[in-house]
XYZ file of C-alpha atoms in Angstrom:
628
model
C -20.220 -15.814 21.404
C -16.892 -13.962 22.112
C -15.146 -12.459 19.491
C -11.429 -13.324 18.182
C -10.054 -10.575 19.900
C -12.058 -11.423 22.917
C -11.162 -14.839 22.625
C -7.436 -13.935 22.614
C -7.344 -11.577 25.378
C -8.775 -14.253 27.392
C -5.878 -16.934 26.037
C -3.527 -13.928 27.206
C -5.210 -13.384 30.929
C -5.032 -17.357 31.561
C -1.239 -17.242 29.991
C -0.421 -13.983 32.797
C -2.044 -16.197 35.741
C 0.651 -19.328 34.924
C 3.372 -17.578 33.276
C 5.562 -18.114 36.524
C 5.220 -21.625 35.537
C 5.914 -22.033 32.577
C 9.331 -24.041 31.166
C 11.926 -22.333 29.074
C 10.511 -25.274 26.312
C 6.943 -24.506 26.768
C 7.501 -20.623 26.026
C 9.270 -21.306 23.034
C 6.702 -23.617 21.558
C 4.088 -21.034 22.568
C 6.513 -18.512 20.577
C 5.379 -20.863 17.440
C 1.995 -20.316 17.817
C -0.358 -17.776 15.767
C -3.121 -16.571 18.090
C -2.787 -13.010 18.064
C -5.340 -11.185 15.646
C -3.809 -8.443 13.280
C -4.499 -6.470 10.533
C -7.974 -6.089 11.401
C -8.872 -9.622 12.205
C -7.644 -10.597 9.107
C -4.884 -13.563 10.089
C -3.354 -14.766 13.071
C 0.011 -14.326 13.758
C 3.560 -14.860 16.154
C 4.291 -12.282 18.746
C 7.622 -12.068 16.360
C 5.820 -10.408 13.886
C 4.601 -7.799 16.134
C 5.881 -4.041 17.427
C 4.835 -1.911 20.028
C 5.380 0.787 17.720
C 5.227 0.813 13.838
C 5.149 3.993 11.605
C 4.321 2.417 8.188
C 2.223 -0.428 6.935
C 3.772 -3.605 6.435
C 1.084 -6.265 6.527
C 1.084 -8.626 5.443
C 4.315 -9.448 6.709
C 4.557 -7.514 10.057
C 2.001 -5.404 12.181
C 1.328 -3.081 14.907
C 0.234 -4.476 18.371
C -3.759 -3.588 18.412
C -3.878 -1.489 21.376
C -5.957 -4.169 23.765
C -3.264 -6.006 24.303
C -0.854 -3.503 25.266
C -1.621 -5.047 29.118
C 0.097 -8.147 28.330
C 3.377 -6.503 26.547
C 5.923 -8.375 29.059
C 4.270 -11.711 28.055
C 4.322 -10.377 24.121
C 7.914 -9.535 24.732
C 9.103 -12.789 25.940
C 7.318 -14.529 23.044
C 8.812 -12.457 20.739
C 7.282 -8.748 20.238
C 9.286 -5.789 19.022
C 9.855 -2.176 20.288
C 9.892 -0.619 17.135
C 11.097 -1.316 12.963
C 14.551 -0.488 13.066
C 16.969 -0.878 9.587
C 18.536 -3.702 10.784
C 14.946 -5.669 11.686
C 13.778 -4.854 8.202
C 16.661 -5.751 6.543
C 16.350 -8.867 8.406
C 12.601 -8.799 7.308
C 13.200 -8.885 3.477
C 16.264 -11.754 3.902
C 13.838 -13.887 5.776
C 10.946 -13.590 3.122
C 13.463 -13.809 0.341
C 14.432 -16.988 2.175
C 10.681 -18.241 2.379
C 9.262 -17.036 -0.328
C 12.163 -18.842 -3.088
C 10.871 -17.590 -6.389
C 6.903 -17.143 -5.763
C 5.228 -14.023 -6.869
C 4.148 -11.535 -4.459
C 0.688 -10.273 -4.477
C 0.108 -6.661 -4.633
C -0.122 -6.027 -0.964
C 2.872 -8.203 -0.259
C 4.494 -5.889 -3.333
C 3.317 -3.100 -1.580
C 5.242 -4.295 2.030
C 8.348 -4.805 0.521
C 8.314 -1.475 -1.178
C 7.537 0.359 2.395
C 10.549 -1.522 3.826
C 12.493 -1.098 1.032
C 11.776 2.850 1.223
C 12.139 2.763 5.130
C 15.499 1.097 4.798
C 16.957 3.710 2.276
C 15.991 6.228 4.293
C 17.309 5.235 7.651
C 20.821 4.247 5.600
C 23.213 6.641 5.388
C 26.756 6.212 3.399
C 28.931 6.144 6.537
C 26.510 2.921 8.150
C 29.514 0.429 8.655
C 26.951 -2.782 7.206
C 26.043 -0.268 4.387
C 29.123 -2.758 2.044
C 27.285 -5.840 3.761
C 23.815 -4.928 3.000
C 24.344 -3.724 -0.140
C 26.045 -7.652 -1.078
C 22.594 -8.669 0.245
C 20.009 -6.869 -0.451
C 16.894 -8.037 -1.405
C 14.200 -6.205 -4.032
C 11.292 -7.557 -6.492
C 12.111 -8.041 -9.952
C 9.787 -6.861 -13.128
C 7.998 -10.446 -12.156
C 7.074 -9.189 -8.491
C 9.563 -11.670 -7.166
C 11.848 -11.309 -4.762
C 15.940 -11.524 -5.652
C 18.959 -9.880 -5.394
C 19.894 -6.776 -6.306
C 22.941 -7.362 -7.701
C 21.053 -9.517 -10.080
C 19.145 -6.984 -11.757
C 19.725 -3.892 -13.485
C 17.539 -1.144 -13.575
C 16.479 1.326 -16.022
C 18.308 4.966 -16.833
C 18.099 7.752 -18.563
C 20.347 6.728 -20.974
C 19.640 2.885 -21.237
C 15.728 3.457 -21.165
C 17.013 4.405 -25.568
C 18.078 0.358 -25.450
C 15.125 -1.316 -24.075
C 12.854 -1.802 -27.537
C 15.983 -2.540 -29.395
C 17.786 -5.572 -27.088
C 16.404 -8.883 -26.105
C 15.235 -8.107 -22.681
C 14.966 -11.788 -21.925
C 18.568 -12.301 -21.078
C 18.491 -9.606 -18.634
C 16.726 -9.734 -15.413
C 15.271 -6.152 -14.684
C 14.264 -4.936 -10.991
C 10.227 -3.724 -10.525
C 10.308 -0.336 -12.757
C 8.072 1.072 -9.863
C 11.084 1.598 -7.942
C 12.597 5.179 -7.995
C 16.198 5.439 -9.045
C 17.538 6.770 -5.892
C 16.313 3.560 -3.914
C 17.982 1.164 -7.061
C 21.690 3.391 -6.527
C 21.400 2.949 -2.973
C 20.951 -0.691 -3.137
C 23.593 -1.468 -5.321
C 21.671 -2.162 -8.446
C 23.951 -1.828 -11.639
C 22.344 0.800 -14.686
C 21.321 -1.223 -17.434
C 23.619 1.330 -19.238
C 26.375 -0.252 -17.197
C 26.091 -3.246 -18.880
C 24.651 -2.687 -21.978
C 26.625 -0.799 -24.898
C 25.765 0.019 -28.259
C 28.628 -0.399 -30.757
C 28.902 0.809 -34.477
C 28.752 -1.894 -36.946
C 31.322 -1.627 -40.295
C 32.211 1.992 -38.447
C 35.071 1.903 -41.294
C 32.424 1.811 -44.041
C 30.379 5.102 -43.052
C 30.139 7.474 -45.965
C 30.456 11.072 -44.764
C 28.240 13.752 -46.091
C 27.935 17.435 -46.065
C 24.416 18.224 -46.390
C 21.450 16.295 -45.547
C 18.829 17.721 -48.142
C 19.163 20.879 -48.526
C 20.811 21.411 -44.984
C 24.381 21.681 -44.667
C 26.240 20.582 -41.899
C 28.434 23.628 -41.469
C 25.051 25.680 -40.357
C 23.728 23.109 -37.787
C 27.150 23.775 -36.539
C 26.643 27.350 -36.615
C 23.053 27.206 -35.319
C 24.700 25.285 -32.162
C 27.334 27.633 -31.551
C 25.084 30.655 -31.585
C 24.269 32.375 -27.980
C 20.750 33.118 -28.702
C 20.451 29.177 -29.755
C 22.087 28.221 -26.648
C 19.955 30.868 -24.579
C 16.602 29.430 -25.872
C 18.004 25.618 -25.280
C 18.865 26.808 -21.534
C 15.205 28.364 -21.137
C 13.363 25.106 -22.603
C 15.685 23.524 -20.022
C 15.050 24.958 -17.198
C 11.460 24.943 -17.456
C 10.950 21.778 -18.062
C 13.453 20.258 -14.792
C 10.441 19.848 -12.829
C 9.063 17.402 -15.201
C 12.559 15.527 -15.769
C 15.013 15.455 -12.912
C 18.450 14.696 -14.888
C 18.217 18.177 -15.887
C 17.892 19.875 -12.624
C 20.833 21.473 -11.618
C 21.867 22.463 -15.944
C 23.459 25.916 -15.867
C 23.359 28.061 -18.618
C 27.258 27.560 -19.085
C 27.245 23.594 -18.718
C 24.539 23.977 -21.739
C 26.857 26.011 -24.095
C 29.922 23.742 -23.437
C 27.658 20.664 -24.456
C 26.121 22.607 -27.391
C 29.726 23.276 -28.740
C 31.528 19.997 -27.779
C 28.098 18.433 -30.295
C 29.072 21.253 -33.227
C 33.161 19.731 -32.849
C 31.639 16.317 -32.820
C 28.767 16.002 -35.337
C 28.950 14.444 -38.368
C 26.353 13.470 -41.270
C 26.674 10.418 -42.670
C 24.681 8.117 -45.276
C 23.550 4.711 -43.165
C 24.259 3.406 -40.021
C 23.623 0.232 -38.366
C 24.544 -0.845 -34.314
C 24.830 -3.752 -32.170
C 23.928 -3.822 -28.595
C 26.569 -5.922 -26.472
C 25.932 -7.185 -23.202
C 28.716 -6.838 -20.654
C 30.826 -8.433 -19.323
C 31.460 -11.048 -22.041
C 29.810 -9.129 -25.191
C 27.001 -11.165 -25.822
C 25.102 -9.474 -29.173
C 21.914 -9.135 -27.308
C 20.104 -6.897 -30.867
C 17.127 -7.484 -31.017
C 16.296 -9.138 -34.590
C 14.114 -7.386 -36.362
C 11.772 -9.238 -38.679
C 11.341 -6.439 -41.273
C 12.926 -2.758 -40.952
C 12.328 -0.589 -38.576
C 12.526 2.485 -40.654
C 9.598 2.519 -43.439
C 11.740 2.889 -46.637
C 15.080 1.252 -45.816
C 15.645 -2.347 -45.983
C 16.024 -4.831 -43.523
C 18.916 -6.171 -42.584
C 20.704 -8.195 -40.205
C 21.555 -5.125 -37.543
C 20.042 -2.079 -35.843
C 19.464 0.368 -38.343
C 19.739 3.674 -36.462
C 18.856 7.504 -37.541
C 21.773 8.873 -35.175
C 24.658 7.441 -32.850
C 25.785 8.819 -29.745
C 28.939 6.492 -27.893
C 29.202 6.749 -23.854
C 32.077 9.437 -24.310
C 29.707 11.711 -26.570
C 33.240 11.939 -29.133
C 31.376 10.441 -31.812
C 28.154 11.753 -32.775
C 26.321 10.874 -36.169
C 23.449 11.495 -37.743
C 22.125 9.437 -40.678
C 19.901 11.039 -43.598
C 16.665 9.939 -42.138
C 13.506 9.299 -44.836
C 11.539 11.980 -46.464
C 8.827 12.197 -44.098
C 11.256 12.908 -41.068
C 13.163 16.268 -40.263
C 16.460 16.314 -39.969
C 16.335 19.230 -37.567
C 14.055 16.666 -35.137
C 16.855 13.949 -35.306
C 19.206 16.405 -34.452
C 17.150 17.570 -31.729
C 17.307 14.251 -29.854
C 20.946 14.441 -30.105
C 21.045 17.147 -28.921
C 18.466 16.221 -25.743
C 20.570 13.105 -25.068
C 24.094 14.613 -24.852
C 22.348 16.909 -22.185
C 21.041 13.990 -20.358
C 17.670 14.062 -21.206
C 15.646 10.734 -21.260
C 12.589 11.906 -23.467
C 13.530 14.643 -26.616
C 13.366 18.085 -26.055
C 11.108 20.419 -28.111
C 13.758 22.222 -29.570
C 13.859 20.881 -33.378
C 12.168 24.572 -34.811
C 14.224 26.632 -33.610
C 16.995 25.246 -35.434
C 15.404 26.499 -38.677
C 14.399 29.622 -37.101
C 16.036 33.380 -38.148
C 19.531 34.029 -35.410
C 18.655 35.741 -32.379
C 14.739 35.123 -32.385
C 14.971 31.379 -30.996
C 13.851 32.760 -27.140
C 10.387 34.654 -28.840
C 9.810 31.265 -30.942
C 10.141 29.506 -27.582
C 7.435 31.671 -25.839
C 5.421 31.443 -29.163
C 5.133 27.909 -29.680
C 5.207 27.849 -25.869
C 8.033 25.495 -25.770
C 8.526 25.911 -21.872
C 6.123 25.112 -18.674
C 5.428 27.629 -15.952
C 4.728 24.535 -13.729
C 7.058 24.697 -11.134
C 6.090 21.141 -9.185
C 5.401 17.846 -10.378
C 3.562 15.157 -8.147
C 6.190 12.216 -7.513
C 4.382 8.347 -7.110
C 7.062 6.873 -5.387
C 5.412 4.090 -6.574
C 3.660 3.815 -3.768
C 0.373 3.816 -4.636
C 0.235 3.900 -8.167
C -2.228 1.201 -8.977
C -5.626 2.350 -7.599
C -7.849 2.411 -10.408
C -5.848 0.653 -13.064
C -7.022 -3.262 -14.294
C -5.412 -5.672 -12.518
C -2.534 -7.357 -14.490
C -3.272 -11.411 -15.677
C -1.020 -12.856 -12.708
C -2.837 -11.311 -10.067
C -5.575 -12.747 -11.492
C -4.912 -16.314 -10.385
C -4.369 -14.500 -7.050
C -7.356 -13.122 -6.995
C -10.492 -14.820 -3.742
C -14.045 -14.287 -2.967
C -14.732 -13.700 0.566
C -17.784 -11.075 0.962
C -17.906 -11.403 4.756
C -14.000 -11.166 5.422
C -12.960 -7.932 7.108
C -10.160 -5.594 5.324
C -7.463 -3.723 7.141
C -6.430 0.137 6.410
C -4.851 0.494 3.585
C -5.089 -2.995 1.882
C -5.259 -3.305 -2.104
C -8.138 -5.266 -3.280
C -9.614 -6.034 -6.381
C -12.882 -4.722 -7.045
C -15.936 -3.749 -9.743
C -18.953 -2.406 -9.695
C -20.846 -4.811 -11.581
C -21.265 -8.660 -12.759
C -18.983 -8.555 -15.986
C -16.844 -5.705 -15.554
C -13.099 -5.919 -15.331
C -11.247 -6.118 -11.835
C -9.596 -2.814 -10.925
C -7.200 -2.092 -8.521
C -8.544 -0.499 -4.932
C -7.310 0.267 -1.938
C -9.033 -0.095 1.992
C -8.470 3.472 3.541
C -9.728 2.359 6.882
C -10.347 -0.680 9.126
C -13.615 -2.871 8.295
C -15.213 -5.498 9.841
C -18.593 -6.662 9.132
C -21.353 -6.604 11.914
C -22.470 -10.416 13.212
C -25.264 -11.600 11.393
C -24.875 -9.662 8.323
C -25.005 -11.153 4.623
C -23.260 -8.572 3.135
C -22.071 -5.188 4.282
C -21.038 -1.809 2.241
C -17.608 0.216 2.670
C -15.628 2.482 0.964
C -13.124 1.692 -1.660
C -10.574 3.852 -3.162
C -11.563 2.930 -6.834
C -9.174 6.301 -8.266
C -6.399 7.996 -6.620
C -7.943 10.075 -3.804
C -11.466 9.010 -5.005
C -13.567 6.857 -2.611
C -16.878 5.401 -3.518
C -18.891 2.671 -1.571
C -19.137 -0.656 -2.586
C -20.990 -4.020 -1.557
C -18.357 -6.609 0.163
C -19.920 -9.054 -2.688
C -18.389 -6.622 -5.332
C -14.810 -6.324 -3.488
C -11.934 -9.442 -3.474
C -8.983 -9.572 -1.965
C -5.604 -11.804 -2.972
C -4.290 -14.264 -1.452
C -1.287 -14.679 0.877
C 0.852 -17.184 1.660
C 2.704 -17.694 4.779
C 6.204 -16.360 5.648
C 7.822 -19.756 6.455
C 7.506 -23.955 6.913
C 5.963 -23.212 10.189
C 2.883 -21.291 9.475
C 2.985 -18.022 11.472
C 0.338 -16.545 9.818
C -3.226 -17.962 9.188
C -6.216 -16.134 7.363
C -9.271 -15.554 9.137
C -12.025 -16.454 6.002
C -15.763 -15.945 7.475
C -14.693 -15.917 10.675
C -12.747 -19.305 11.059
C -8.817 -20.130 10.978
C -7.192 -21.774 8.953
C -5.152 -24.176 11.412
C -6.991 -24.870 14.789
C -4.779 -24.726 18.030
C -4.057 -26.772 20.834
C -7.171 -26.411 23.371
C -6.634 -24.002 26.192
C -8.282 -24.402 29.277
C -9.346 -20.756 30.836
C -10.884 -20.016 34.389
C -14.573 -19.661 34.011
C -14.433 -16.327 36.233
C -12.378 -14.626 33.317
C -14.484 -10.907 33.231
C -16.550 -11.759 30.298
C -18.800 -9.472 29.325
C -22.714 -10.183 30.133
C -24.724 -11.806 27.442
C -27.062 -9.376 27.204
C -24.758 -6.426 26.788
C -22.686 -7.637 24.146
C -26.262 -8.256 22.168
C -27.228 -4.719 22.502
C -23.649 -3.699 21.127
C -23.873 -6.395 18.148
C -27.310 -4.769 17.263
C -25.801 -1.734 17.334
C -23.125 -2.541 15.266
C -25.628 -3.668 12.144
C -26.631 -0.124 11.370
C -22.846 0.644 10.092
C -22.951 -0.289 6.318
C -26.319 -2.078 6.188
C -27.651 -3.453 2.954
C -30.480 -3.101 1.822
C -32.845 -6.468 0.972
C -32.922 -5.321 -2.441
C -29.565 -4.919 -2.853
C -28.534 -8.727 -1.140
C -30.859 -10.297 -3.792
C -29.165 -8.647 -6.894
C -26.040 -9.307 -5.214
C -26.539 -12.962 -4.802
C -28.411 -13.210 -8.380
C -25.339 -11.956 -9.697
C -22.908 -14.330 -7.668
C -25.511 -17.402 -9.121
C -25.216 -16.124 -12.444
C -21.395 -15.977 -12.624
C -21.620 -19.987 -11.833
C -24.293 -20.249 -14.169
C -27.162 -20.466 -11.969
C -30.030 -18.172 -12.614
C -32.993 -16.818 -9.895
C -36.578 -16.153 -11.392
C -38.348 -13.701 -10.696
C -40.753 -15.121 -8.394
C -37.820 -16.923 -6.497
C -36.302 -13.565 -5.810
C -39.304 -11.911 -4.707
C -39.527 -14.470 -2.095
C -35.815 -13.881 -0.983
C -36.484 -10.833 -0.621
C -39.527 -10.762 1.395
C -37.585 -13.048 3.772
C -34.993 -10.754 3.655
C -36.666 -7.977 4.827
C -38.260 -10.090 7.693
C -35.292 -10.852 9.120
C -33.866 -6.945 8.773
C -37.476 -6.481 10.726
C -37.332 -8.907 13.577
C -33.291 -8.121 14.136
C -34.514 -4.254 14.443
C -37.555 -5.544 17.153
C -34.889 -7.406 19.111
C -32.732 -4.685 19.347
C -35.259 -2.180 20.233
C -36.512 -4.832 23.237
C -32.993 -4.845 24.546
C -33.109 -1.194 24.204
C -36.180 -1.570 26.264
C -35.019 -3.911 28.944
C -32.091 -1.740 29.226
C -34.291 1.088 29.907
C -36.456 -0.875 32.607
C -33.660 -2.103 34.200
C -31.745 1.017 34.744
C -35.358 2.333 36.030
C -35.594 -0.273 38.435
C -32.307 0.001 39.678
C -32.676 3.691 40.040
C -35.981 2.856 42.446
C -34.072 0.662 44.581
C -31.390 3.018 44.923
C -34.338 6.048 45.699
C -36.078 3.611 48.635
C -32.890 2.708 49.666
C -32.130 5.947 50.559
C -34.749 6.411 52.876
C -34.408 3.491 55.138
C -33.702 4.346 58.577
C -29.894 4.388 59.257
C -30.510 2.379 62.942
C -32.844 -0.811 62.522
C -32.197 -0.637 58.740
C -35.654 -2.043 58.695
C -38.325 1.019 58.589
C -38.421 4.020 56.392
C -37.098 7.505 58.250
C -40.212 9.878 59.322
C -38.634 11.956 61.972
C -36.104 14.509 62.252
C -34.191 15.078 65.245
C -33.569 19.069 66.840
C -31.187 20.499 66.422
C -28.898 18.359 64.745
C -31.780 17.314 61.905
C -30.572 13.703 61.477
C -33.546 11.705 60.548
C -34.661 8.405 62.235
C -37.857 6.380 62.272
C -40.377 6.797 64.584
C -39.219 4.087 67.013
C -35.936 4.728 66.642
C -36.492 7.974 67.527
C -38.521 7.510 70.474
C -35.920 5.642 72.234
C -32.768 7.725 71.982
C -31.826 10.842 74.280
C -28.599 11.926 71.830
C -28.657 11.760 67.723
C -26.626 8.695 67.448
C -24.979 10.154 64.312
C -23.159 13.272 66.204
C -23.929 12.659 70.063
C -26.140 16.268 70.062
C -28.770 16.076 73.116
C -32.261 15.500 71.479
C -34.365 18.376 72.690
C -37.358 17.325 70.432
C -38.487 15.747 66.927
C -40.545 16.583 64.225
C -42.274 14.643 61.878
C -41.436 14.597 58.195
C -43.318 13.314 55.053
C -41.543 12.111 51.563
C -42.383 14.281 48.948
């Protein structure tokens, strides 16, 4: 039995032999037909989603041509095959699955696609591209719901917005997937939810101004923030810490003390506050409504009580007396971090209590700062090996133990009946062996942490195809989905012999065997989870049967061995007597050598000649020889 890639390099021989004569109509209806394997034998797909050359991983949306079929690349290219992912194809790419896909939810590897294309697109895009205006009016990116929309639909999440997120409805707001990195959302176009969010005093006429909080006055906060040694030891916590937060690479010591002084002109104390949050462009109150108060020990009311108020233009800053069991000096200190641009506080609440001029040796004391000088960016690119897979991918969720997994596919996996499904990912091509039950590869269950698992203990999601006319079909145990038009091919079409490919299929069952014990816990388990239970007695039996099948598959491949081994032994006999037939009659073996030349003839060959009939030398004598 030939496999699918077999079977399609045949389809592709027969289709070079009457290409010549082939319509214009019949090439384009053959351009609508899947019957290429990719990804591993997974599907079956179009030339069109095919290049000669691809860098990253997009299946399964696109893939690389497998490398036995790079013979037929003219007929590939006239049915559609690519050179090579360029911007303008992948741009192309995400439209048309936008297009196909309406509002369905992509699975994780089809999240995983549109992020590499999304990536390769932003880098390959440069301000100066003239269809960099165009794109951006169309570009295409998942939303928080993993489906695919525009980006100047959704808004992503800043620094400074990230503050509004637990305090707005985010219902009236679509958001795009928070696994994508800033620079990729500002290079697409996507608005800030800052943008179009804004947080507004309520009653601002109403605030009562105060002079001390407690027993701090206001005038030495404002002293404490002009002070150099302050500013010094908020420029060192700073700087170590850019590594971790990226809005405050780039801070110099001087951009610090002109934001530490513009917050000592601008701060104010003041009894309550409350905000709204408006949503832009036509002011919507999107506040969140709070069934009880947010702050233990204030009431709740009908707005967003805050502790402290910072507008866009950082001229009006405010700090409310916050409860008993909160520090003023902390509020203050997350003013302070967001008028420098920080999205998470800044450590730097004790050293506004601390004695002037010893704020840098409190730093190094309480070890305020981090000598780590790198931190290891996601990219959000492979961020969810390990973690449990999320309720909607769930539903998305199949059981195929014999289906074959392509490099670098996410799966779903566990190590046991009953456990929760994890996220894994494939680092290599598998393909189970012919006549296995179940076969064992590696998984990567943790980032950069493989471990092998049982095919019965790994799923995969499902995938839907890219259009009405299905260009891509799953290969489930071995059969297709759709079944194609019959194709006639010449019987003399260089298969390989029988006997051959048996050896290499026997071969092929040592790589990830199972043990006997192993299948019958694996298939006890897949009973019980349907509620169907094996005794003990029942799997004993399976298992003895088990094992006599792993024992007669082992004897047949050690007989081929064997007839392998006679065969090339007889062959290498015929090859030996051949050798020594005589050259002349081609009947008789050779027993005499001629002088001088030292040709060797039979004897009656030898007898009748007067010159070596090799080289024309006059025969003087002969001499008898004897085979070894």
């Amino acid at each position: 039995m030939m496999t699918i890639d077999e079977a399609s390099c045949e389809v592709l021989k027969y289709l070079d032999q009457i290409w010549a004569s082939l319509s214009t109509s019949d090439i384009k209806e053959l351009q609508k037909v899947p019957f290429i394997p990719a990804a591993n034998g997974t599907r079956l797909v179009t030339a069109n989603l095919l290049f000669a050359r691809l860098s990253i991983n997009l299946s399964p949306f696109a893939f690389e041509l497998p490398t036995m079929y790079l013979p037929f690349v003219k007929i590939l290219k006239d049915l559609g095959l690519q050179d090579t992912l360029s911007v303008a194809s992948a741009k192309d790419l995400l439209l048309n699955l936008q297009r196909a896909r309406g509002y369905q939810r992509l699975n994780p590897n089809e999240l995983r696609a549109v992020f590499e294309i999304l990536f390769f697109i932003c880098d390959g895009t440069d301000g100066t591209s003239s269809d960099g205006p165009h794109w951006t009016s169309e570009a295409i990116v998942p939303d928080d719901g993993c489906r695919l929309v525009h980006a100047k639909s959704c808004v992503y999440i800043d620094s400074y917005g990230s503050r509004f997120v637990k305090s707005i409805e985010t219902s009236r707001i679509r958001f795009i997937h928070p696994d994508l990195p800033e620079r990729l959302c500002m290079v697409l176009g996507t608005k800030k939810l800052s943008d179009v969010v804004i947080e507004e005093l309520v009653h601002d006429d109403h605030l009562q101004t105060l002079e001390y909080i407690g027993s701090v006055p206001l005038s030495a906060i404002r002293e404490k923030l002009l002070s150099r040694s302050f500013q010094g030891a908020v420029w060192t916590v700073v700087n170590s810490m850019a590594s971790y937060i990226p809005a405050l690479n780039n801070l110099a010591l001087g951009i610090i003390q002109n934001s530490l002084e513009a917050v000592a002109e601008k701060l104010q104390f003041v009894r309550c506050l409350h905000t709204r949050f408006l949503l832009l462009p036509n002011s919507i109150d999107i506040t969140h409504a709070a069934t009880a108060s947010v702050i233990p020990e204030c009431t709740a009311e009908s707005h967003y009580q805050r502790l402290y108020f910072v507008d866009r233009s950082k001229t009006c800053i405010l700090v409310a007396e916050p409860p008993a069991f909160l520090s003023v000096f902390d509020v203050i200190a997350i003013v302070v971090s967001q008028v420098l641009g920080s999205p998470t506080p800044l450590p730097i609440g004790s050293i506004f209590v601390c004695p002037g001029g010893s704020e840098t040796a409190i730093v190094d004391i309480l070890k305020l700062r981090s000598d780590k000088n790198e931190v290891e960016a996601s990219g959000g690119r492979n961020i969810l090996t390990g973690k449990e897979i999320v309720p909607q991918d769930t539903l998305q969720v199949q059981f195929h133990p014999l289906r074959p997994f392509y490099a670098g596919e996410i799966v779903a996996w566990r190590s046991q009946n009953g456990e929760k499904l994890k996220y894994g990912r494939v680092p290599e091509d598998v393909r189970p062996s012919a006549g296995q039950a179940l076969y064992r590869f590696k998984v990567e269950t943790l980032p950069g942490e493989t471990q092998p698992l049982l095919s019965s203990q790994v799923l995969s999601f499902r995938s839907t195809s890219m259009g009405n006319d299905t260009t891509v079909m799953l290969l489930d145990d071995g059969h297709t989905a759709h079944s194609m038009d019959h194709v006639e091919v010449p019987e003399n079409s260089g298969r390989v012999k029988a006997r051959s490919s048996q050896l290499h299929r026997g071969n092929e069952l040592q790589y990830g065997r199972v043990s006997a014990a192993e299948l019958v816990q694996a298939v006890d388990e897949m009973l019980s989870a349907v509620g169907i239970h094996m005794d003990a007695e029942k799997q004993s039996l399976l298992q003895k049967t088990v094992t006599l099948q792993e024992q007669l598959k082992d004897s047949q491949t050690a007989l081929l061995l064997e007839q392998e081994k006679a065969d090339l032994a007889a062959k290498e006999a015929d090859t030996a007597k051949a050798a020594w037939v005589c050259r002349v009659c081609l009947t008789a073996e050779v027993d005499m050598t001629l002088v001088p030349c030292g040709h060797v003839l039979c004897r009656r060959c030898s007898s009748a000649v007067s010159r070596c009939p090799f080289c024309r030398l006059q025969v003087s004598r002969t001499m008898r020889i004897f085979r070894p």
